[in-house]
PDB file of C-alpha atoms and ligand atoms in Angstrom:
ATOM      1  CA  UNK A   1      84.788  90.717  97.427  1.00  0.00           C
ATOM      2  CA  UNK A   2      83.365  93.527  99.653  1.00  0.00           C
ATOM      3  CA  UNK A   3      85.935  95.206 102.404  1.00  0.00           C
ATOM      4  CA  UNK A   4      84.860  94.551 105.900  1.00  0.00           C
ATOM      5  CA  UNK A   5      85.091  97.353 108.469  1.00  0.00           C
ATOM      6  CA  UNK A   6      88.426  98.467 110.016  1.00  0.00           C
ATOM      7  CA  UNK A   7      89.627  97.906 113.427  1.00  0.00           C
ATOM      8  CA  UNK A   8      91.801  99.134 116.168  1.00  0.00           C
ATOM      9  CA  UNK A   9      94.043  95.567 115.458  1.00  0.00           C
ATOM     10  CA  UNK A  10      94.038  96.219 112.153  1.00  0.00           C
ATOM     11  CA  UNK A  11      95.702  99.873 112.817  1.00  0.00           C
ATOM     12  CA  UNK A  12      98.152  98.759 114.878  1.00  0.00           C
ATOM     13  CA  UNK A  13      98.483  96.396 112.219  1.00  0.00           C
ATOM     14  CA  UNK A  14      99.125  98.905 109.286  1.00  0.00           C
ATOM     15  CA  UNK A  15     101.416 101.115 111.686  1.00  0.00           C
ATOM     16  CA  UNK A  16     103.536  98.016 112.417  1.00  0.00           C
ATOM     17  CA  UNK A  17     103.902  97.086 108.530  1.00  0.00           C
ATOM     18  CA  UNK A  18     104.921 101.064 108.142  1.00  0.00           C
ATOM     19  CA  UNK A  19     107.835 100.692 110.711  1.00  0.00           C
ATOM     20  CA  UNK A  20     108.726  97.427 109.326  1.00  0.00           C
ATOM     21  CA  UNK A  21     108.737  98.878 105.094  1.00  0.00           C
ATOM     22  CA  UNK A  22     109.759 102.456 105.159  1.00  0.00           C
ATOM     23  CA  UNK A  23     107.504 103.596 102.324  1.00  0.00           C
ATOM     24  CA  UNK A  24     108.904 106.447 100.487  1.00  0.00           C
ATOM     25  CA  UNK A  25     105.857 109.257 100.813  1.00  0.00           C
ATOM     26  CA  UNK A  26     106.157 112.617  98.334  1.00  0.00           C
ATOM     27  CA  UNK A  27     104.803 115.744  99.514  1.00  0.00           C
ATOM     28  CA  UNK A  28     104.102 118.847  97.366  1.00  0.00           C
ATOM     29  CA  UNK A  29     103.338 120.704 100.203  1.00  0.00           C
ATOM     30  CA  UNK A  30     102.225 123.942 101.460  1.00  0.00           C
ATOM     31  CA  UNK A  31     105.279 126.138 102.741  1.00  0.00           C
ATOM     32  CA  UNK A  32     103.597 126.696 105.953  1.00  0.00           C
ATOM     33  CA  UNK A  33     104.120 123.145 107.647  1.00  0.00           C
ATOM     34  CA  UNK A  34     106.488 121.529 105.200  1.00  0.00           C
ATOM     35  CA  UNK A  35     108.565 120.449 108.591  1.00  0.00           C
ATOM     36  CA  UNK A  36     106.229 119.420 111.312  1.00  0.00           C
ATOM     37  CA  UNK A  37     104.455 116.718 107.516  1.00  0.00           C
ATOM     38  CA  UNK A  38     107.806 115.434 107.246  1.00  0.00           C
ATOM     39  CA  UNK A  39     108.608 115.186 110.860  1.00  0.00           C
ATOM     40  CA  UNK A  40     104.990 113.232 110.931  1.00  0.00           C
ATOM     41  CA  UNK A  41     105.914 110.779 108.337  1.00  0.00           C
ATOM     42  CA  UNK A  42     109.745 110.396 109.423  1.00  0.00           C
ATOM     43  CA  UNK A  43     108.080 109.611 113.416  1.00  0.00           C
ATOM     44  CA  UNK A  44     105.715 106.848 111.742  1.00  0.00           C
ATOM     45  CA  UNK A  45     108.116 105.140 109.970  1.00  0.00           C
ATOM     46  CA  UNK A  46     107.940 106.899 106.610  1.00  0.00           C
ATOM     47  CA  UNK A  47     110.856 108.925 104.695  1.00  0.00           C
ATOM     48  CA  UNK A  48     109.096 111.859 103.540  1.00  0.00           C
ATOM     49  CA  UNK A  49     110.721 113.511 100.165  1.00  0.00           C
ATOM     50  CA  UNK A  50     109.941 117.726  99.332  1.00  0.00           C
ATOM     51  CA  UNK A  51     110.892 118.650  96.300  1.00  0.00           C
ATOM     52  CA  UNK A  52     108.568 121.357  94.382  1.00  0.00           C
ATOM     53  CA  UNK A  53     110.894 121.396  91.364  1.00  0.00           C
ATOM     54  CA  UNK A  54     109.161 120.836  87.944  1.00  0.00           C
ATOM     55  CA  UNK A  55     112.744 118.702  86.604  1.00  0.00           C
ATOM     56  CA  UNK A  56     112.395 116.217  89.238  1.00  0.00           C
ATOM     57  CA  UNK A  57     109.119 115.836  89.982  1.00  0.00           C
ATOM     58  CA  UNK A  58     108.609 112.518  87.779  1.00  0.00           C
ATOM     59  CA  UNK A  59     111.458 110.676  89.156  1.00  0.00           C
ATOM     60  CA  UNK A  60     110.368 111.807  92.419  1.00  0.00           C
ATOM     61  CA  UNK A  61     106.718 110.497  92.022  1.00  0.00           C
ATOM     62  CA  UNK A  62     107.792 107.712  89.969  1.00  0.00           C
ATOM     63  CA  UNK A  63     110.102 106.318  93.172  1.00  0.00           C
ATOM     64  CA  UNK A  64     107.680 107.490  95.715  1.00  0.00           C
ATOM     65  CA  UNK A  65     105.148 104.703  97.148  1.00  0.00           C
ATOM     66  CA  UNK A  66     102.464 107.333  97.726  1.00  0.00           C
ATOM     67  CA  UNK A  67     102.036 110.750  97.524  1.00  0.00           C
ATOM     68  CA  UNK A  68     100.096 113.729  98.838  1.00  0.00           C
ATOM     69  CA  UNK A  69      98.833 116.761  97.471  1.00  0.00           C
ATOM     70  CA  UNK A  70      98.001 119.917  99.116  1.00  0.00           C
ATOM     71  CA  UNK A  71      96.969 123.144  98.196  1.00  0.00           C
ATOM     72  CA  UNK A  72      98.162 125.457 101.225  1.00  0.00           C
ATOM     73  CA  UNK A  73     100.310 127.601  99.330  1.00  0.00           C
ATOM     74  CA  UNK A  74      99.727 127.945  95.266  1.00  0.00           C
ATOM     75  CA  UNK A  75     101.105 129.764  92.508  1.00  0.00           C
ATOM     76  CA  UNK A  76     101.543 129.214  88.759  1.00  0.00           C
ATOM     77  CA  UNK A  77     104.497 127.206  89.001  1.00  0.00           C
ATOM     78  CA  UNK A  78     102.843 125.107  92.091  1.00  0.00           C
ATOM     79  CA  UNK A  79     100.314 124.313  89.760  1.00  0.00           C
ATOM     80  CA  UNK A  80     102.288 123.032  86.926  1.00  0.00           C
ATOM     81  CA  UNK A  81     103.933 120.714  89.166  1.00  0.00           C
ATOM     82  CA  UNK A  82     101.133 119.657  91.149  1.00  0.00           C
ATOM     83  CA  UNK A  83      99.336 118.880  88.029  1.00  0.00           C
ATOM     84  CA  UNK A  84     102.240 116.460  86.248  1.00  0.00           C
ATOM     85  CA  UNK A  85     102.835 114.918  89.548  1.00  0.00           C
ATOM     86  CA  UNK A  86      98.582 114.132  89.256  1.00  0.00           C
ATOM     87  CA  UNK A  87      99.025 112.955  85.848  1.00  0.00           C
ATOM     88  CA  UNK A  88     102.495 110.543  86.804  1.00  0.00           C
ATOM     89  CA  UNK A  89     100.477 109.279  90.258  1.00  0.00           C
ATOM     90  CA  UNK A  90      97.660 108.628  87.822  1.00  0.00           C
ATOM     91  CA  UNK A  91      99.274 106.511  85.140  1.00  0.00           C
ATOM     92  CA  UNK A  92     101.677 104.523  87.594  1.00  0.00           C
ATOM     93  CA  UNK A  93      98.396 103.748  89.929  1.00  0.00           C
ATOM     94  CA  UNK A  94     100.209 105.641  92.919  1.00  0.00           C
ATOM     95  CA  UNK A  95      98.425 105.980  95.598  1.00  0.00           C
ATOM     96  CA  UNK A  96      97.413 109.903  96.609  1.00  0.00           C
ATOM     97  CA  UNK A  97      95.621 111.987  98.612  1.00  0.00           C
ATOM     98  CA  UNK A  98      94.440 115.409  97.657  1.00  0.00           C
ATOM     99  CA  UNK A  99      94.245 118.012 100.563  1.00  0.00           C
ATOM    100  CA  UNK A 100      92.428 120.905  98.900  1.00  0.00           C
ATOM    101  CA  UNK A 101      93.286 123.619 102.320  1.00  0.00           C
ATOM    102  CA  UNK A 102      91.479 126.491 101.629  1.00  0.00           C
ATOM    103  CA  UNK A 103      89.185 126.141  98.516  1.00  0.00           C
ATOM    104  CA  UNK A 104      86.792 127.786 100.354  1.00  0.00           C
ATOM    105  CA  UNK A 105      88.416 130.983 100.283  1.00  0.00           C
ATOM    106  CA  UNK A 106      89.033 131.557  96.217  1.00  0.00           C
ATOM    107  CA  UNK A 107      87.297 129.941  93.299  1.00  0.00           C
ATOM    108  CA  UNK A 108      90.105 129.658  91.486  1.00  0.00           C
ATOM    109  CA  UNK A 109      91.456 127.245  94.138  1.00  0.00           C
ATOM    110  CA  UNK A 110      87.673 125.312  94.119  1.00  0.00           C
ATOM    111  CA  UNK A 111      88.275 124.804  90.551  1.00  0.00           C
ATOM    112  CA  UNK A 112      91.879 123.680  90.565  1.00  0.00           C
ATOM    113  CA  UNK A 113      90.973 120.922  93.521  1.00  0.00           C
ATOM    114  CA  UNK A 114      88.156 119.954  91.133  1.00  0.00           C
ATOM    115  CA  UNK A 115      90.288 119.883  87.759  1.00  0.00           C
ATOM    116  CA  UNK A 116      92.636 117.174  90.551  1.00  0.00           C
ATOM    117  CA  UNK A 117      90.125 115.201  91.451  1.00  0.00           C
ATOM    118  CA  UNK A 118      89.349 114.577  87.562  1.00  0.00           C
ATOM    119  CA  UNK A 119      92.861 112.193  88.165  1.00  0.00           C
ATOM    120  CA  UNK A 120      91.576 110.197  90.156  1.00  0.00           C
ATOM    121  CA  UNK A 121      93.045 110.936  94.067  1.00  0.00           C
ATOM    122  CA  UNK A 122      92.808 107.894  96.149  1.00  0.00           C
ATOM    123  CA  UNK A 123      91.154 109.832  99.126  1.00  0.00           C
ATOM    124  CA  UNK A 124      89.925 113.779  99.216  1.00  0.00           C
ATOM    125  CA  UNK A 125      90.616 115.171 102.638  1.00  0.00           C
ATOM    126  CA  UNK A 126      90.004 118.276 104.408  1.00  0.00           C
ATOM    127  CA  UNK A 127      87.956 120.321 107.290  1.00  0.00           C
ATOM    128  CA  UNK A 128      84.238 120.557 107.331  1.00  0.00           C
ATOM    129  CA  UNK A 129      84.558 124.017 104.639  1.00  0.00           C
ATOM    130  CA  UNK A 130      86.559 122.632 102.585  1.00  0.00           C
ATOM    131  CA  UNK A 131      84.447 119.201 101.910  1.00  0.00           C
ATOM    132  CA  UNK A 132      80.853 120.926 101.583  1.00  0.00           C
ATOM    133  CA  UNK A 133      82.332 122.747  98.887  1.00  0.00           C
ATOM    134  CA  UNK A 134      84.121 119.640  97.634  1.00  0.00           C
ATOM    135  CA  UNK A 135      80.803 117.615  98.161  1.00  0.00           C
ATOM    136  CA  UNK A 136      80.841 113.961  96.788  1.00  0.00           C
ATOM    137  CA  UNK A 137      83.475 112.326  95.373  1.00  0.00           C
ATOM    138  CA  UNK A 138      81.940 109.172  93.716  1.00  0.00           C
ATOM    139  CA  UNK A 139      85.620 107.499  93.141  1.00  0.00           C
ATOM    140  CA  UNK A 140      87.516 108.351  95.989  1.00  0.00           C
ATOM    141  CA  UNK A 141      87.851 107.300  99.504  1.00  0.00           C
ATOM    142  CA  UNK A 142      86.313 111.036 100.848  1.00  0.00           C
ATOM    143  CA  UNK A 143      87.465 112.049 104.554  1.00  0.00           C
ATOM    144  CA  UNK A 144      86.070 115.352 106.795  1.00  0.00           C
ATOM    145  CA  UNK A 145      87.799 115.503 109.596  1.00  0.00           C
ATOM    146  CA  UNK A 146      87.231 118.038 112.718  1.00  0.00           C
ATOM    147  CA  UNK A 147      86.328 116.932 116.483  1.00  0.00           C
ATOM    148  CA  UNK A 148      85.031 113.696 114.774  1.00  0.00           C
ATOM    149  CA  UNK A 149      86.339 112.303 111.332  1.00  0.00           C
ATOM    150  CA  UNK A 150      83.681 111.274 108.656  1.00  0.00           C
ATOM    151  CA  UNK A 151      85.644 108.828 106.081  1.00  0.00           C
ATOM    152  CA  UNK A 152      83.470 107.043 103.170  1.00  0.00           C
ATOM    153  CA  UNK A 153      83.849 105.260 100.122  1.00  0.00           C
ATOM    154  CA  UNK A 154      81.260 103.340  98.050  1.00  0.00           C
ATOM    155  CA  UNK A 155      80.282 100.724 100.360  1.00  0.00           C
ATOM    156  CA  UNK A 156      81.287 102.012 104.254  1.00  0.00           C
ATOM    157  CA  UNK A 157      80.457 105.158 105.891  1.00  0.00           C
ATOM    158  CA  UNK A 158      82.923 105.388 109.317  1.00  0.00           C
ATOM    159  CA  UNK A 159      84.044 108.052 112.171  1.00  0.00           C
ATOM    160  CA  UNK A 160      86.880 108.007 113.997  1.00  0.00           C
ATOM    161  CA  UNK A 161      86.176 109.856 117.213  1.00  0.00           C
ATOM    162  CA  UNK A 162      89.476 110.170 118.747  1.00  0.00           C
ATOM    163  CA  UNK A 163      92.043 113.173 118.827  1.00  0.00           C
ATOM    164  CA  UNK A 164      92.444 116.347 120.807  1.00  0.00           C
ATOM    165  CA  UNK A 165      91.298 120.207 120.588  1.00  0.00           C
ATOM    166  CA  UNK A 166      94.328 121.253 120.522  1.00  0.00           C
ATOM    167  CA  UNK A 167      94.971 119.867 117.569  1.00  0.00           C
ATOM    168  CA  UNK A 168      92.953 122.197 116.036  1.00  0.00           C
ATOM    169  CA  UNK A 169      95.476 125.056 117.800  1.00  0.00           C
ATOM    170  CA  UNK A 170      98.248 123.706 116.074  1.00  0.00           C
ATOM    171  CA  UNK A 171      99.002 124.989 112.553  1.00  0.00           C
ATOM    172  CA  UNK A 172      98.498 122.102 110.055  1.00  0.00           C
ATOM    173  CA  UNK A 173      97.674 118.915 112.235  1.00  0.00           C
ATOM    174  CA  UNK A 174      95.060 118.682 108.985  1.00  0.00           C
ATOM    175  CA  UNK A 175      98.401 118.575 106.663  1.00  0.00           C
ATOM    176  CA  UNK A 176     100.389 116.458 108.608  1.00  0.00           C
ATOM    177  CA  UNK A 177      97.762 113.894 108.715  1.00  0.00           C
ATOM    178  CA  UNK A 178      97.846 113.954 104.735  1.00  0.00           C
ATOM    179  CA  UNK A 179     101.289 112.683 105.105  1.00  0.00           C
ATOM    180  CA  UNK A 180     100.794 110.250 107.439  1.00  0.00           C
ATOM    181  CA  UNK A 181      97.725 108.339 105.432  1.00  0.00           C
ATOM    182  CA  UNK A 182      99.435 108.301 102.787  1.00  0.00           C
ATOM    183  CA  UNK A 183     102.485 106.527 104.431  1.00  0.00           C
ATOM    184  CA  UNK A 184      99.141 104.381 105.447  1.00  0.00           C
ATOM    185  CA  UNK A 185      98.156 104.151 101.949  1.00  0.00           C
ATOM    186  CA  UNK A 186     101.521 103.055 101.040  1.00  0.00           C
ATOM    187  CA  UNK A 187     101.236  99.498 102.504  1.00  0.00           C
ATOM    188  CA  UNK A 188      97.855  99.058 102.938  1.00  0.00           C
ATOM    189  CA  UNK A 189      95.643  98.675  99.515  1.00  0.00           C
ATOM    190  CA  UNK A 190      92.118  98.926 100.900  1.00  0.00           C
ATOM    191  CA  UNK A 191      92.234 103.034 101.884  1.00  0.00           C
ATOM    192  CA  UNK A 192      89.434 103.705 103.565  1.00  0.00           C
ATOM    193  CA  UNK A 193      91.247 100.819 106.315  1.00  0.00           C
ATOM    194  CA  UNK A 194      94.397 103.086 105.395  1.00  0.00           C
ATOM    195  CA  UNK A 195      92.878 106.186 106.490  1.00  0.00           C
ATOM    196  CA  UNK A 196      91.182 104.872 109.313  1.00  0.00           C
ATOM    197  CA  UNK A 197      94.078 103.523 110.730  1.00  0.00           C
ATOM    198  CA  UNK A 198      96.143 106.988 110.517  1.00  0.00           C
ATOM    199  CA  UNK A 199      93.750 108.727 111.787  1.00  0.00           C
ATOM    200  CA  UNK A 200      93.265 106.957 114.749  1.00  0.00           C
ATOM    201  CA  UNK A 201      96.749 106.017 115.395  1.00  0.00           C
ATOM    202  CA  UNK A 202      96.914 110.298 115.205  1.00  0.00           C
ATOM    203  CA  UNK A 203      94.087 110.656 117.186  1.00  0.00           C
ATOM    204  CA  UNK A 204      94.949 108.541 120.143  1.00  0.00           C
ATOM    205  CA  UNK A 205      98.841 110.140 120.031  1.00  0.00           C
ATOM    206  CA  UNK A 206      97.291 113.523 120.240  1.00  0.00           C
ATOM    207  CA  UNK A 207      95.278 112.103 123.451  1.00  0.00           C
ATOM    208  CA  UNK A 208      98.212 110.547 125.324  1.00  0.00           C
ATOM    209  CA  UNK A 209     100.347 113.748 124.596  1.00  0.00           C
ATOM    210  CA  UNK A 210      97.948 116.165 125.807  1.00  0.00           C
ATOM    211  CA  UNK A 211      98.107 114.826 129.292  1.00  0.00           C
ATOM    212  CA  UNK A 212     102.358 116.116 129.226  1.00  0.00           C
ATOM    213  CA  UNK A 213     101.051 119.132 127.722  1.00  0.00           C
ATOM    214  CA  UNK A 214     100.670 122.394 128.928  1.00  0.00           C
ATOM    215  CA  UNK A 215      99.132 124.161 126.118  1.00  0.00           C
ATOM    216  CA  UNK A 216      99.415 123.648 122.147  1.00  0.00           C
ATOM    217  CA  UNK A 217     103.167 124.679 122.059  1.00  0.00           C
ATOM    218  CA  UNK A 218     104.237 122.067 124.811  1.00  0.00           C
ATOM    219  CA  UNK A 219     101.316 119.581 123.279  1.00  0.00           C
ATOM    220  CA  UNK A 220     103.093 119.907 119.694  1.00  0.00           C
ATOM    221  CA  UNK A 221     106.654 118.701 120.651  1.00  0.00           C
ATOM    222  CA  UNK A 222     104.179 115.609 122.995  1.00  0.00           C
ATOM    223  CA  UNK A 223     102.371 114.667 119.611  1.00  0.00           C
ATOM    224  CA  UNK A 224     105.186 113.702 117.625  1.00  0.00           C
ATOM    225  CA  UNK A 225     106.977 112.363 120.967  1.00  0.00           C
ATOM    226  CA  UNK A 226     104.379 110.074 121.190  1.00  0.00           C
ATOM    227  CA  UNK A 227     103.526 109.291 117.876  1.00  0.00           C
ATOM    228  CA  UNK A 228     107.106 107.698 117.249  1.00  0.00           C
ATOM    229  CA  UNK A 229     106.048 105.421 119.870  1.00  0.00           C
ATOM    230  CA  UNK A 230     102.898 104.604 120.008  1.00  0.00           C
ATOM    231  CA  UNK A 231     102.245 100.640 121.001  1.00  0.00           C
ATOM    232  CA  UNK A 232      99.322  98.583 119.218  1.00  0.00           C
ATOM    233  CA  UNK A 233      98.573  98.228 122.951  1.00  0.00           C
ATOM    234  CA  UNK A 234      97.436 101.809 123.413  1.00  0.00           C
ATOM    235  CA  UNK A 235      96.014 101.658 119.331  1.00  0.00           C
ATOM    236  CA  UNK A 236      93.349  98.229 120.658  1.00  0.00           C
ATOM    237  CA  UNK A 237      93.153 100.581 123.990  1.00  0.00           C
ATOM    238  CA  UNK A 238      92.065 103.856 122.873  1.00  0.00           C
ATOM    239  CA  UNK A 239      90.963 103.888 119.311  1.00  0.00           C
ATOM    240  CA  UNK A 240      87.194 104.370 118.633  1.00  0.00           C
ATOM    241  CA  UNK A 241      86.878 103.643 114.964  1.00  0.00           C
ATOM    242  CA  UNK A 242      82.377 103.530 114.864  1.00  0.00           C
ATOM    243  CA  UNK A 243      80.319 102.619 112.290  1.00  0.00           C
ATOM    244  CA  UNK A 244      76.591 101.421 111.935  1.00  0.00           C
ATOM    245  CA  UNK A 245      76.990  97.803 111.456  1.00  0.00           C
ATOM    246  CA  UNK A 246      78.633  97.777 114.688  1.00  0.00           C
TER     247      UNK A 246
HETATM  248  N1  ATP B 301      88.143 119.631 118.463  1.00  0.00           N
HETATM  249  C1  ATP B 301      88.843 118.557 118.075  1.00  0.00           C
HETATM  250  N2  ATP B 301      88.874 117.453 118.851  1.00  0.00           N
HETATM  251  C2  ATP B 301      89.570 116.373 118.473  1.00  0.00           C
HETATM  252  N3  ATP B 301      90.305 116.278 117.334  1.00  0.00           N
HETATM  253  C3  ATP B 301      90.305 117.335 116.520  1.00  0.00           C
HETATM  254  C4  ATP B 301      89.585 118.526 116.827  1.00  0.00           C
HETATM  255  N4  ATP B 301      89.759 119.422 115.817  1.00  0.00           N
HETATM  256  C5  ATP B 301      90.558 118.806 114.921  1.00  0.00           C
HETATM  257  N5  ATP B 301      90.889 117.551 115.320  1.00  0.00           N
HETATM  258  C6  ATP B 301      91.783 116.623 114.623  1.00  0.00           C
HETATM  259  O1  ATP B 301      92.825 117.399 114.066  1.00  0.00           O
HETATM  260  C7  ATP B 301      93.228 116.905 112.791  1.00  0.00           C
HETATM  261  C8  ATP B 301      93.105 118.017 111.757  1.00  0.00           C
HETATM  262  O2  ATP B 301      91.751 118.241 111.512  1.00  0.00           O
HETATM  263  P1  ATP B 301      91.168 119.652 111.055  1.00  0.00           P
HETATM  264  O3  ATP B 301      89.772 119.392 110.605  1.00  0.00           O
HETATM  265  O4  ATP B 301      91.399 120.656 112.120  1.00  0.00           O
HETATM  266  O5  ATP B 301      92.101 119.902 109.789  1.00  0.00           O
HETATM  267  P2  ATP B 301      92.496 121.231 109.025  1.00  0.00           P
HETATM  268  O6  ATP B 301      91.514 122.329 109.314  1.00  0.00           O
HETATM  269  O7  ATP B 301      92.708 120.862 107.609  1.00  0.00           O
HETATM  270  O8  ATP B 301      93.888 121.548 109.712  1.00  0.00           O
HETATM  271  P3  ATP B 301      95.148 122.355 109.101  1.00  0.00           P
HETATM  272  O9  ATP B 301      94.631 123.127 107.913  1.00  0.00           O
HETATM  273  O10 ATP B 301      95.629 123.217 110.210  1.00  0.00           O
HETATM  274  O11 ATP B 301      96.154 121.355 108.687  1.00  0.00           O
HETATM  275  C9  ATP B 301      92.342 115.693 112.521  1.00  0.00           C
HETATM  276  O12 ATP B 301      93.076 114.527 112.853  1.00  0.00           O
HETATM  277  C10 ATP B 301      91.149 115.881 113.462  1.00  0.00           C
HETATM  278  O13 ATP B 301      90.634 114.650 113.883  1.00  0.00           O
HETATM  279  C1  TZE B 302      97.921 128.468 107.645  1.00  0.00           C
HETATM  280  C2  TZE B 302      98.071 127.909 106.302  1.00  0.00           C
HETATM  281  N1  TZE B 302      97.996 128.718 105.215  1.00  0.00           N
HETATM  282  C3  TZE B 302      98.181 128.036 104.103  1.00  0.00           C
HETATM  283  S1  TZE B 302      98.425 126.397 104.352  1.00  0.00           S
HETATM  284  C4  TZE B 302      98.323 126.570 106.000  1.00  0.00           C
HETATM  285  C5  TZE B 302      98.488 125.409 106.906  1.00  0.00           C
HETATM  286  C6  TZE B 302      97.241 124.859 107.430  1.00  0.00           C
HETATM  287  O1  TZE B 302      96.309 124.522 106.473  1.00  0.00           O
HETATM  288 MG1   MG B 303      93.588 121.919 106.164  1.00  0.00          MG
END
């Protein structure tokens, strides 16, 4: 059976399902915006876990009901544990999202993301450098975001064209919305509809907080304000999920 397109019912579908479960979301995650992730998840619904240490990182994965992957901040013993918790997500059929931030700066870092994606991530995000760099990704579910979001798998090619610029003036809105689809992930099986639905639940948050903002300090505090309580009301309002068929 194909997957049919998402919708803005079916977002506000997933996010209800997210309140409802409380999926347990890992995050080896950059040091820069390890709080405002988990804050991200916990506002969703989520209950984000941290840990970075090598002697728990299996039971951690192996409890987790999704996990996410990011490469803000790396060194050698970042890498050992990212790649066993790759290797665990892999064999247990976790779902996971690879965020490789700033492969465009250092080879080494292009070459790590693609020795990842050889375990199989569920979705490859990142910003417009990042992904032309990254280029295809035949067996994922492969997501550019920026003013619009491109998200495509095999079959579906889909924007969402909601969200704010000054998202884009807040440090890691890219990483925190790793966390969040994979909370999405978490209860929803078909991830290109997971993805879809984070983003624009994210998107349309940022675009009801911006108008108690006064500036990207003011707006950040509004985002996850609103984001806690977001109805499906304003998701079927305001989300603009677009795709050719329709
Ligand atoms: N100009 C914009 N207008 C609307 N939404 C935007 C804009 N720029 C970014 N976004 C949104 O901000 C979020 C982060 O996207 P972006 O491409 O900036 O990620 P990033 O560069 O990886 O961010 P970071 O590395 O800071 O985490 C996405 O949800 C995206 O839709
Ligand atoms: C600024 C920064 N540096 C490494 S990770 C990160 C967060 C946004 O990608
Ligand atoms: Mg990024």
């Amino acid at each position: 059976m194909t997957n049919g397109f998402p919708t803005a019912a079916k977002a506000a579908e997933i996010l209800e399902r997210v309140r409802q479960t409380r999926p347990r979301v890992h995050c080896l995650m950059n040091t820069v915006v390890q709080k405002f992730t988990a804050d991200g998840i916990t506002v969703v619904g989520g209950i984000p876990s941290m840990t970075t240490s090598l002697e728990e990182i299996g039971a951690f994965v192996t409890k987790a009901d999704a996990l996410t992957i990011n490469l803000g901040t790396l060194d050698a013993d970042r890498r050992k544990v990212i790649r066993f918790a790759a290797e665990i997500a892999r064999a247990a059929g976790k779902p996971w999202i690879l965020d490789p931030v700033h492969c465009d700066y250092s080879p080494s870092r292009l070459a790590f993301a693609r020795e990842l994606i050889a375990f199989r991530p569920t979705i490859v995000r990142g910003n417009s450098a990042e992904m032309n760099l990254i280029g295809d990704v035949p067996n994922a579910v492969r997501i550019e975001t920026g003013p619009v979001d491109h998200l495509r798998d095999a079959t579906r090619d889909i924007r969402i064209v909601n969200g704010h610029p000054w998202m884009a003036k807040v440090t890691g809105t890219g990483c925190l919305s790793g966390g969040v689809i994979a909370a999405f992930m978490a209860v929803e099986k078909d991830a290109l509809t997971a993805a879809a639905a984070a983003l624009a639940v994210t998107g349309v948050s940022a675009e009801l907080a911006a108008r108690h903002a006064k500036g990207p300090g003011t707006f950040e505090a509004a985002f996850l304000d609103v984001l806690s309580e977001i109805s499906g009301e304003d998701i079927i309002n305001h989300a603009r999920i677009e795709h050719e068929q329709g």
